[in-house]
Short mmCIF file of C-alpha atoms in Angstrom, two decimals:
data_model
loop_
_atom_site.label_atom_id
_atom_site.label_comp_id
_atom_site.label_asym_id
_atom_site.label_seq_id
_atom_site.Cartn_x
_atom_site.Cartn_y
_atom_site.Cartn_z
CA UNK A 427 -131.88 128.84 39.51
CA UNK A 428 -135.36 129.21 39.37
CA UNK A 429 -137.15 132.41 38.05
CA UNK A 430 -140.72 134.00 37.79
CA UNK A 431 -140.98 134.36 34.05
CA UNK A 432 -144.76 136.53 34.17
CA UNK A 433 -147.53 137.16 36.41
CA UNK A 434 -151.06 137.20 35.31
CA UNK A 435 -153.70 138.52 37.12
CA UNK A 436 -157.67 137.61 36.98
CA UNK A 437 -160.73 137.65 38.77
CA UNK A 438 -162.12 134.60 40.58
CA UNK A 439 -166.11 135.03 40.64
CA UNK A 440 -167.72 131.78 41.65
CA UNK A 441 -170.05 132.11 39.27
CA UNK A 442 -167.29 131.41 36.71
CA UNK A 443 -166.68 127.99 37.91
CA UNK A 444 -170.67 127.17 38.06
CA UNK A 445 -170.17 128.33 33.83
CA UNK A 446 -167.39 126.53 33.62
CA UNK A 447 -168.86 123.56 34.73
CA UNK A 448 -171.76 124.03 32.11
CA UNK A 449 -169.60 124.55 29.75
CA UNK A 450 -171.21 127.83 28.82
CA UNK A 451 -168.67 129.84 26.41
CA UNK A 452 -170.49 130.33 24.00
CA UNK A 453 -173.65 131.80 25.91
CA UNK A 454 -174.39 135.63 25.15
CA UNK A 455 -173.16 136.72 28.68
CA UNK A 456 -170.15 134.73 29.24
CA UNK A 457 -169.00 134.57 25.46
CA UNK A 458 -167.10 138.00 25.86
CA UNK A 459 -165.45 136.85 29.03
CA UNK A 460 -164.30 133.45 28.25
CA UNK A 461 -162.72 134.40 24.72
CA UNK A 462 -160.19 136.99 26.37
CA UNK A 463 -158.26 133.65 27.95
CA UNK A 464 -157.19 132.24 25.01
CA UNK A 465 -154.51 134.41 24.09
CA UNK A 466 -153.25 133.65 28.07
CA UNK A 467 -153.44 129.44 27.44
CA UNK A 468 -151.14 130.23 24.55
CA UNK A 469 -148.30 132.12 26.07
CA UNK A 470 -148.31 129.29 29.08
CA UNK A 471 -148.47 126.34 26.47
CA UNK A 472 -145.49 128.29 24.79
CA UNK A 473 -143.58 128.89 27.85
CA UNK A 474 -144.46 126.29 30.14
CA UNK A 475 -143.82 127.14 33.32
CA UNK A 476 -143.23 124.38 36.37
CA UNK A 477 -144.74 126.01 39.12
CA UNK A 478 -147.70 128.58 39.85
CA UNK A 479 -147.63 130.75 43.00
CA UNK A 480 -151.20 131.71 43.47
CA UNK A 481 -151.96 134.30 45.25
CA UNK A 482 -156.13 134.64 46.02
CA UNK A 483 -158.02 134.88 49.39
CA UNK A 484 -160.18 132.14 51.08
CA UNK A 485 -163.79 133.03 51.28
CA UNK A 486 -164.32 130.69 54.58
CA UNK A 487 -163.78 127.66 52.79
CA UNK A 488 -160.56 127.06 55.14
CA UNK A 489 -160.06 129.59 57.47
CA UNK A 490 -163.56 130.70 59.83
CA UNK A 491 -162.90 133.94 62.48
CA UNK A 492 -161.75 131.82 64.95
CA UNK A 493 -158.14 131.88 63.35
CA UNK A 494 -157.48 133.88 60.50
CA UNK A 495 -154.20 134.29 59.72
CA UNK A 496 -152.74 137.47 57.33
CA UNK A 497 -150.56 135.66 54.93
CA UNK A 498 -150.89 132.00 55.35
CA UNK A 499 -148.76 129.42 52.34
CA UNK A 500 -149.62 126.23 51.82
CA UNK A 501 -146.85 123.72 52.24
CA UNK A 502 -148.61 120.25 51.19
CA UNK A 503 -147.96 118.04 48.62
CA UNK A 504 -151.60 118.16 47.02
CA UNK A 505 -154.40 120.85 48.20
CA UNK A 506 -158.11 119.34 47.82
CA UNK A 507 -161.10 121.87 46.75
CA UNK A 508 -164.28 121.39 48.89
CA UNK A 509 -167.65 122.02 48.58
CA UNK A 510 -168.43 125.78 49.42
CA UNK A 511 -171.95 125.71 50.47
CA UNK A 512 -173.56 125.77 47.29
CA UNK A 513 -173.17 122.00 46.09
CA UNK A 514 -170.81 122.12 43.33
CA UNK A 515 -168.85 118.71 42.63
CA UNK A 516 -165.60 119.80 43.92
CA UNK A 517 -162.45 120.02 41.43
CA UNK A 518 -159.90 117.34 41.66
CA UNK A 519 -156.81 118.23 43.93
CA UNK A 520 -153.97 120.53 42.64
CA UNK A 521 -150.54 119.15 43.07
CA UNK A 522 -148.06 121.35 45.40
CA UNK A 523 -144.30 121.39 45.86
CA UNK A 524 -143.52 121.38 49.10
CA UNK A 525 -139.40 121.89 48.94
CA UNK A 526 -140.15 125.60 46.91
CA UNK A 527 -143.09 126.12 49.44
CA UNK A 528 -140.93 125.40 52.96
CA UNK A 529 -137.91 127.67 50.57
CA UNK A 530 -140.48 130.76 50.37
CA UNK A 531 -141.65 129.84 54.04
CA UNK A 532 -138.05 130.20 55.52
CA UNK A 533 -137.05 133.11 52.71
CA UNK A 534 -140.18 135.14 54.07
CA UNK A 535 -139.68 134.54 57.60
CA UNK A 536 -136.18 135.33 57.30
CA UNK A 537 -137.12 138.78 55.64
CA UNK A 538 -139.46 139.51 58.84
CA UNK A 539 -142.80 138.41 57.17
CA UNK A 540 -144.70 136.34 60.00
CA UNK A 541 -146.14 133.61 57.52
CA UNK A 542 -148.91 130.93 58.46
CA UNK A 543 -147.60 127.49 56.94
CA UNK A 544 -150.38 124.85 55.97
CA UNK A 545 -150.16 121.15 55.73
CA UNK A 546 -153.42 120.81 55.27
CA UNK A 547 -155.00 123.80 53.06
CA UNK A 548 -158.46 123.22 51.34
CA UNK A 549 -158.52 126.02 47.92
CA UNK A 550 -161.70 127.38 47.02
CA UNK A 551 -163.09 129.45 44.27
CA UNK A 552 -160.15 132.55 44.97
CA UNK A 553 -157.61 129.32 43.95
CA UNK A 554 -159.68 127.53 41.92
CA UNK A 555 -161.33 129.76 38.91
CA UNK A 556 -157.74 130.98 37.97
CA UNK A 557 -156.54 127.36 37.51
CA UNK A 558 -159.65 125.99 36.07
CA UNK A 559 -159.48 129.32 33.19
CA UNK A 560 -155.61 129.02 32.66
CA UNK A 561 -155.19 125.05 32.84
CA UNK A 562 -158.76 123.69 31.57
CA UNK A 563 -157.04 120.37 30.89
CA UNK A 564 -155.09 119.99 34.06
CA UNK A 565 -156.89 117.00 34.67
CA UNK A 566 -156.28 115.07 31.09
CA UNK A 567 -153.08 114.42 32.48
CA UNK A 568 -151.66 112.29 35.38
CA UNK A 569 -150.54 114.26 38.71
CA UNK A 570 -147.11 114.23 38.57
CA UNK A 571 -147.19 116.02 34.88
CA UNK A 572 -149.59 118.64 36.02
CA UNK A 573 -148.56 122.37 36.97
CA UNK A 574 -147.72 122.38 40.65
CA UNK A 575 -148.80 124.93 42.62
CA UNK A 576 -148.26 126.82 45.95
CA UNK A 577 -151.41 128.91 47.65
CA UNK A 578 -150.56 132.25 49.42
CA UNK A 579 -153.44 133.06 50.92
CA UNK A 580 -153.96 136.79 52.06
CA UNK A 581 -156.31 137.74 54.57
CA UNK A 582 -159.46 140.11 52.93
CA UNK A 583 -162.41 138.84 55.30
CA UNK A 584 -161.99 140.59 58.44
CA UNK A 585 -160.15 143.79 59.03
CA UNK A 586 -157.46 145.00 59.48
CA UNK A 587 -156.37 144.06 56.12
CA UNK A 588 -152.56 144.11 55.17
CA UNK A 589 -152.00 147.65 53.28
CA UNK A 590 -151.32 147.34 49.49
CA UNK A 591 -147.43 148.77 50.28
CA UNK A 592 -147.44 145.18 52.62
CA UNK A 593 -149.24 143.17 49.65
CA UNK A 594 -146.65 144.84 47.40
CA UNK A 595 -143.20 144.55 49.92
CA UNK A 596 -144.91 140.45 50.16
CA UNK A 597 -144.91 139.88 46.54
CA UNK A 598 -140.78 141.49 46.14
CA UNK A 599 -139.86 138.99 49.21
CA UNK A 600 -141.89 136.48 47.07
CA UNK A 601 -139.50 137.22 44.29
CA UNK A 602 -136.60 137.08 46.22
CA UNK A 603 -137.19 134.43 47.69
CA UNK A 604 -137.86 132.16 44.04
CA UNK A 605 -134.63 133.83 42.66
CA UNK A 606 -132.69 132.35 45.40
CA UNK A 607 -133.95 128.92 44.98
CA UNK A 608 -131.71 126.54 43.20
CA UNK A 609 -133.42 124.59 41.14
CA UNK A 610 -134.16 125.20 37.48
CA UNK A 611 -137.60 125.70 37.19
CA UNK A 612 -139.93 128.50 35.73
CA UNK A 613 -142.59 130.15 38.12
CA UNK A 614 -145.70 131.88 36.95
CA UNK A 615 -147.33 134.31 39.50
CA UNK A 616 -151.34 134.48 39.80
CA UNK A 617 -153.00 137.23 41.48
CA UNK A 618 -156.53 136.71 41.30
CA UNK A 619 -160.00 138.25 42.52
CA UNK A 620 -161.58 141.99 42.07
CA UNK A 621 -161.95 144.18 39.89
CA UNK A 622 -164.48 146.34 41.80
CA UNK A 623 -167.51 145.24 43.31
CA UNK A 624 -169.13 145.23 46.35
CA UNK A 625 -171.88 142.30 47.77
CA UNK A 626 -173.12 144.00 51.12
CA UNK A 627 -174.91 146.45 52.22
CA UNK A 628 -177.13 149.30 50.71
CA UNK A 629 -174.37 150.56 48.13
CA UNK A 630 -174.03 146.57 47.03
CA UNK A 631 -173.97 146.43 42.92
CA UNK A 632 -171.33 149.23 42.98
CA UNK A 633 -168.58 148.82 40.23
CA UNK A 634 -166.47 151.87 39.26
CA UNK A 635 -165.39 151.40 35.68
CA UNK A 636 -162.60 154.64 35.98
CA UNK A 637 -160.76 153.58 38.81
CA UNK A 638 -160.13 149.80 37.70
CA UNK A 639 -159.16 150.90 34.17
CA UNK A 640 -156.83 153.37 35.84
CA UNK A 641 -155.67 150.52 38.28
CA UNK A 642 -155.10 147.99 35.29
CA UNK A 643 -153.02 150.51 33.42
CA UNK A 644 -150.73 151.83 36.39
CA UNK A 645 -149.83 148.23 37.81
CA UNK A 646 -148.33 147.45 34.42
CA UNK A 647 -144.85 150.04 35.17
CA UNK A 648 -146.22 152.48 37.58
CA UNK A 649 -147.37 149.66 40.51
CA UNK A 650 -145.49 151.51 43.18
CA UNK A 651 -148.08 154.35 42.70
CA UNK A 652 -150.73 151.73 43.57
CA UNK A 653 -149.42 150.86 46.91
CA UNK A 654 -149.72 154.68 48.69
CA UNK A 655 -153.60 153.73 48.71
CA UNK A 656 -155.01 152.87 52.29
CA UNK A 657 -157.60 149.71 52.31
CA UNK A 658 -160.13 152.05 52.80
CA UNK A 659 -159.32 153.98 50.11
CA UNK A 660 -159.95 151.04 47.97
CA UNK A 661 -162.97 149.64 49.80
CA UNK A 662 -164.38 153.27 49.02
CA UNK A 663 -162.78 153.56 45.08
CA UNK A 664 -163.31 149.67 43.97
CA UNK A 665 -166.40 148.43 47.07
CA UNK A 666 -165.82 146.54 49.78
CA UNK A 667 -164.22 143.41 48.05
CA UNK A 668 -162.39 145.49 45.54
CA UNK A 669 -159.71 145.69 48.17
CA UNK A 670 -158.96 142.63 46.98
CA UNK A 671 -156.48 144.06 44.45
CA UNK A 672 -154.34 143.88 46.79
CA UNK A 673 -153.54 140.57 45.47
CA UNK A 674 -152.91 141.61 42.57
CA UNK A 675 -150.20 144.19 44.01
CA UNK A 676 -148.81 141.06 46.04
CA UNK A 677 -148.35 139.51 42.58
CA UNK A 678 -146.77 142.33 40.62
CA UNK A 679 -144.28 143.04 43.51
CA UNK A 680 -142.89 139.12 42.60
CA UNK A 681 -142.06 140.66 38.69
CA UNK A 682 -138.41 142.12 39.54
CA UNK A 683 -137.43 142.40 35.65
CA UNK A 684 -138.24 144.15 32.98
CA UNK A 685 -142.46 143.89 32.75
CA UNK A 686 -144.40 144.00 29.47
CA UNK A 687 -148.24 143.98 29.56
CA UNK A 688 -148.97 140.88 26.86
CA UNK A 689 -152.51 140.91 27.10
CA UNK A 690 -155.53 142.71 29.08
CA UNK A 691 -159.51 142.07 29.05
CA UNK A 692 -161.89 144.16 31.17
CA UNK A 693 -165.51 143.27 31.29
CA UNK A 694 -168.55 144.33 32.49
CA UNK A 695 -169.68 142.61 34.52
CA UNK A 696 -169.28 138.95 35.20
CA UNK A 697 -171.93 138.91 38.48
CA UNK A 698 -171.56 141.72 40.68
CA UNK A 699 -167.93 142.34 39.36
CA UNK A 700 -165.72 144.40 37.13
CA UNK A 701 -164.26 141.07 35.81
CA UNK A 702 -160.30 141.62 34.85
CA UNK A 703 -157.81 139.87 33.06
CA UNK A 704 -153.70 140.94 32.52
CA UNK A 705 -151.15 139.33 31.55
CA UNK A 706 -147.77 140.56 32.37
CA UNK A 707 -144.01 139.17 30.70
CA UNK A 708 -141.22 139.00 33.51
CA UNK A 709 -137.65 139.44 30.82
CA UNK A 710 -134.75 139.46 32.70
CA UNK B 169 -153.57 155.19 63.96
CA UNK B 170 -156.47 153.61 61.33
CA UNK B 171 -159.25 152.46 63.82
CA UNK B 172 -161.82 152.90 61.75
CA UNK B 173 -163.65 155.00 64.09
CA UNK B 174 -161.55 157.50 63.01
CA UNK B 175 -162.53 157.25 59.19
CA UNK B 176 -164.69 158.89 57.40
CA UNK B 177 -167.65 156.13 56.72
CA UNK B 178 -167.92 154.97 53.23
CA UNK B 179 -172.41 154.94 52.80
CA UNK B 180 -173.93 151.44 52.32
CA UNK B 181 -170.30 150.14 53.62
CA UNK B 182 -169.90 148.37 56.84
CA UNK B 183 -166.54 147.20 57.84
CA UNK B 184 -166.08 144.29 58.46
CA UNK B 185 -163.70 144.63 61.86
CA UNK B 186 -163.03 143.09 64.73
CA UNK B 187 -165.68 144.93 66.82
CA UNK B 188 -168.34 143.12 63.98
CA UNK B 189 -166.54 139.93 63.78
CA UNK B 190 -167.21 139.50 67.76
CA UNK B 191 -170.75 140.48 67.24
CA UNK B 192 -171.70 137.95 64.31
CA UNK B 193 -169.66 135.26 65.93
CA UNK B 194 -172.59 132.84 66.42
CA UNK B 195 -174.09 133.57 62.73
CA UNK B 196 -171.12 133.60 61.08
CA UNK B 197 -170.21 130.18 62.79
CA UNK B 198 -173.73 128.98 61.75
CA UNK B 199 -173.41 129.50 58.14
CA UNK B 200 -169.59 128.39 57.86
CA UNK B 201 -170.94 125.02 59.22
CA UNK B 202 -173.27 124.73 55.52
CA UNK B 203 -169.98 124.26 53.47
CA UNK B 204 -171.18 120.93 54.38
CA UNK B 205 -174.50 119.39 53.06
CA UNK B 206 -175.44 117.39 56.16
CA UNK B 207 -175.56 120.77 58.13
CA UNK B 208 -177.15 122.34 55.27
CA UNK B 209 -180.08 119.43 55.15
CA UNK B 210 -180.25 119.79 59.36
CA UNK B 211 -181.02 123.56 59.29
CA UNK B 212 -183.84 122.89 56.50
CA UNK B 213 -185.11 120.25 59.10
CA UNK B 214 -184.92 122.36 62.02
CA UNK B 215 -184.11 125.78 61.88
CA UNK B 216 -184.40 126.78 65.26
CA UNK B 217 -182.61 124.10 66.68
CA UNK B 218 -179.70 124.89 64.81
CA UNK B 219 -180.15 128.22 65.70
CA UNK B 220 -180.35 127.64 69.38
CA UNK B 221 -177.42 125.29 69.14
CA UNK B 222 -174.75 127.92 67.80
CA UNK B 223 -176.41 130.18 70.46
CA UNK B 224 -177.51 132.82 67.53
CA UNK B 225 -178.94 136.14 69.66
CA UNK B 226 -182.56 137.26 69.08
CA UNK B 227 -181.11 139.73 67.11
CA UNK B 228 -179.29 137.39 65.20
CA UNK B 229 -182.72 134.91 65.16
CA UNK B 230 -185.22 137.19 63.97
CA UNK B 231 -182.78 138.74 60.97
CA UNK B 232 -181.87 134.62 59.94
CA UNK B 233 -185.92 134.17 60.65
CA UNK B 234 -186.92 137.61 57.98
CA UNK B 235 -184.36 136.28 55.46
CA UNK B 236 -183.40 139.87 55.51
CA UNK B 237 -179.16 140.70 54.65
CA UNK B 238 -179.11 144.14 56.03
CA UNK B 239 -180.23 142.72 59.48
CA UNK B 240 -178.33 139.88 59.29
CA UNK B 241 -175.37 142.27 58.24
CA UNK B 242 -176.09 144.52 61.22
CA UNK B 243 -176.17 141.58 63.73
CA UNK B 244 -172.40 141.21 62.49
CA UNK B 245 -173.08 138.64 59.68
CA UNK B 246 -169.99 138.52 56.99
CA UNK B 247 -171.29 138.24 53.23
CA UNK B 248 -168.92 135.71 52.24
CA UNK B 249 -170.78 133.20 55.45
CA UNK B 250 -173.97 134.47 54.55
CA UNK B 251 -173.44 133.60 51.26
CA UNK B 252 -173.52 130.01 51.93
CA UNK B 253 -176.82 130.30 53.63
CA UNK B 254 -178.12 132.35 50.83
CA UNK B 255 -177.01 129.10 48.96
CA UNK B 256 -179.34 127.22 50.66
CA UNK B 257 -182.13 128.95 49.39
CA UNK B 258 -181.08 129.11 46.05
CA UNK B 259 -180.02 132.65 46.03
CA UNK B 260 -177.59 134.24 43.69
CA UNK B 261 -175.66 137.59 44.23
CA UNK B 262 -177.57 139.12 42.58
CA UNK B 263 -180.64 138.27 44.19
CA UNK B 264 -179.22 139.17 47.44
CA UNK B 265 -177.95 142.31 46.21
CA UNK B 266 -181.65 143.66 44.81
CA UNK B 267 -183.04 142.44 48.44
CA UNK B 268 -180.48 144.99 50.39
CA UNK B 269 -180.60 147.91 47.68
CA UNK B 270 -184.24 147.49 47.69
CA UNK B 271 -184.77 146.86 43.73
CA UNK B 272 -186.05 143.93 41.32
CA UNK B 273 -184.04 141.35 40.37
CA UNK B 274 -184.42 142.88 36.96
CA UNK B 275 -183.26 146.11 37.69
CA UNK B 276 -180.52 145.52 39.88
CA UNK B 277 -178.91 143.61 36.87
CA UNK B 278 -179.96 146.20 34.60
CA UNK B 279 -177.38 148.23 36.79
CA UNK B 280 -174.74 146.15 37.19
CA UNK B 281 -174.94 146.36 33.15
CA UNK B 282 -175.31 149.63 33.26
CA UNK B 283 -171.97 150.17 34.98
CA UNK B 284 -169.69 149.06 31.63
CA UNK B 285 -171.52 152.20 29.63
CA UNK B 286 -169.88 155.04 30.87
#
């Protein structure tokens, strides 16, 4: 059977994959970010898992107002990045899987979740930055030996959000639904974006140190805690695209065992952002 | 139920709903076309007829025009579209976050800095 051996959560700033792409690690300002992810490559060269369920939000890369779907899952056998406006060379495309994608499909369906499926699903930065921090050699190898991956892509662009308790109910369907599928294979779940920050408006710049540290510690074995928050609670705690911890709630929901924190980073800041980092163990 | 007319507002914060999203339809539709270069390169070229062709309102003209955020914000605009026409321009984040809290460049990062002290 297949299981969900950890969850690891990070932040997704696009500015990571412009440093990325200039290969600036060692710079002043990125040094302290970049050398909190090798203790992360480790533990997923160790355990090498088959298949990462990554869990992020599209930033109108694929989805504009005139559709936008709550939960949508991509269910393609590769997923192409795109240019996002700003003319960076896009990545090449991320292999899927689409017999464990269809399996969560029908598994989430079943369990009353009203799911978006995607045959066609361009990943940008919200997909992209995680994979391009936790696999930076993805590419030295041919397709078929690279990680495959499935995007669940949560709505955070125009309200009304999904709650965090929904985020959190998706993410123990998620888990379900991987437990049930028959196939050996080991499953790593990525929730990425926040920590706080906030890009519009007159209180733009806000980050709020307190309730991020609080947030990192409590998802760890108190998560459930987390999820009697409103959106607006966190778009007034962690700014207007701080609500999008509620990925990371979607992603913790998926660990059903026994969790064990591994390894955490929190910086200040990475761009506008409270820039986080956890890595969490899924025993049995 | 949580309309959020019946929140308390959150200062500096405007929520992005659906009342907004029909509002900034035209701008947001505008910038979500610059994901792609070509589009990018025609509104360099010709501003106003790319403008005029998404149907943009005055409102929506004259905030696009002033290269301000905070109109363009009011006139419905979503950051994450504007983004990509800040993008155009060259504009960082940051950059657009001095603009609508009214600082330097300098000082607004000397904030965001600021914010890992305490």
């Amino acid at each position: 059977m297949a299981r969900i051996i950890g969850g690891i959560t990070t932040s997704h700033i696009p500015a990571i994959g412009n440093a990325i792409s200039k290969q600036m690690f060692e710079d002043p300002y990125w040094k302290p970010f970049f050398d909190a992810y090798p203790p992360v490559r480790d533990w997923l060269e160790a355990e090498k898992p088959d298949v990462a369920i990554v869990i992020y939000n599209d930033h109108g890369l694929n989805f504009f107002l005139d559709k936008m779907p709550t939960f949508s899952i991509g269910a393609a056998p590769e997923y192409q990045n795109a240019d996002e406006g700003w003319g960076l060379a896009p990545l090449p495309p991320f292999q899927g899987t689409p017999d464990l994608s269809w399996h969560l499909i029908n598994s989430l369906v079943a369990e009353e979740f009203d799911i978006t499926s995607c045959q066609e699903m361009l990943v940008d930065h919200g997909f992209t930055v995680p994979m391009s921090l936790f696999w930076p050699d993805r590419t030295s190898q041919p397709g078929a030996q690279q990680i495959k991956t499935i995007p669940v892509c949560v709505n955070t662009v125009q309200h009304p959000l999904p709650s965090p308790k929904r985020c959190y109910k998706l993410g123990q369907a998620i888990g379900r639904a991987v437990a049930s599928f028959p196939e050996d294979l080991k499953v790593v779940v990525i929730g990425t974006g926040g920590l706080s920050h906030q890009l519009d408006g007159e209180r733009a710049g806000f980050i709020n140190k307190a309730f991020d540290l609080m947030c990192m510690e409590k998802i760890v074995n108190e998560a459930e805690s987390l999820t009697d928050h409103s959106i607006h609670d966190l778009v007034r705690e962690a700014g207007a695209q701080g609500a999008e911890f509620i990925l990371w709630l979607a992603m913790r929901g998926a660990l059903q065992g026994k969790v064990k924190a591994l390894h955490s980073n929190y910086h200040i800041p990475i761009s506008n952002t409270g820039a986080g980092l956890l890595l969490l163990e899924n025993a049995p | 139920m949580t309309s959020k007319d019946q929140m308390p507002p959150i200062p500096g914060t405007t929520i992005f709903d659906g009342a907004m999203a029909m509002k900034g339809y035209a701008l947001n539709k505008m910038c979500f076309s610059f994901n792609e270069k070509i589009n990018r390169d025609d509104f360099l070229a010709n501003e106003e007829g790319v403008m005029d062709r998404f149907g943009l309102t005055e409102e929506q003209k004259q905030a696009v025009r002033s290269r301000n955020v905070l109109q363009m914000i009011a006139a419905g605009g979503n950051i994450y579209y504007l983004a990509k026409l800040a993008g155009i321009f060259g504009l960082t984040v940051q950059d657009v976050g001095a603009q609508q809290t009214s600082m330097s460049v300098e000082d607004f990062k000397a904030k965001l800095l600021a914010a890992g002290d305490d």
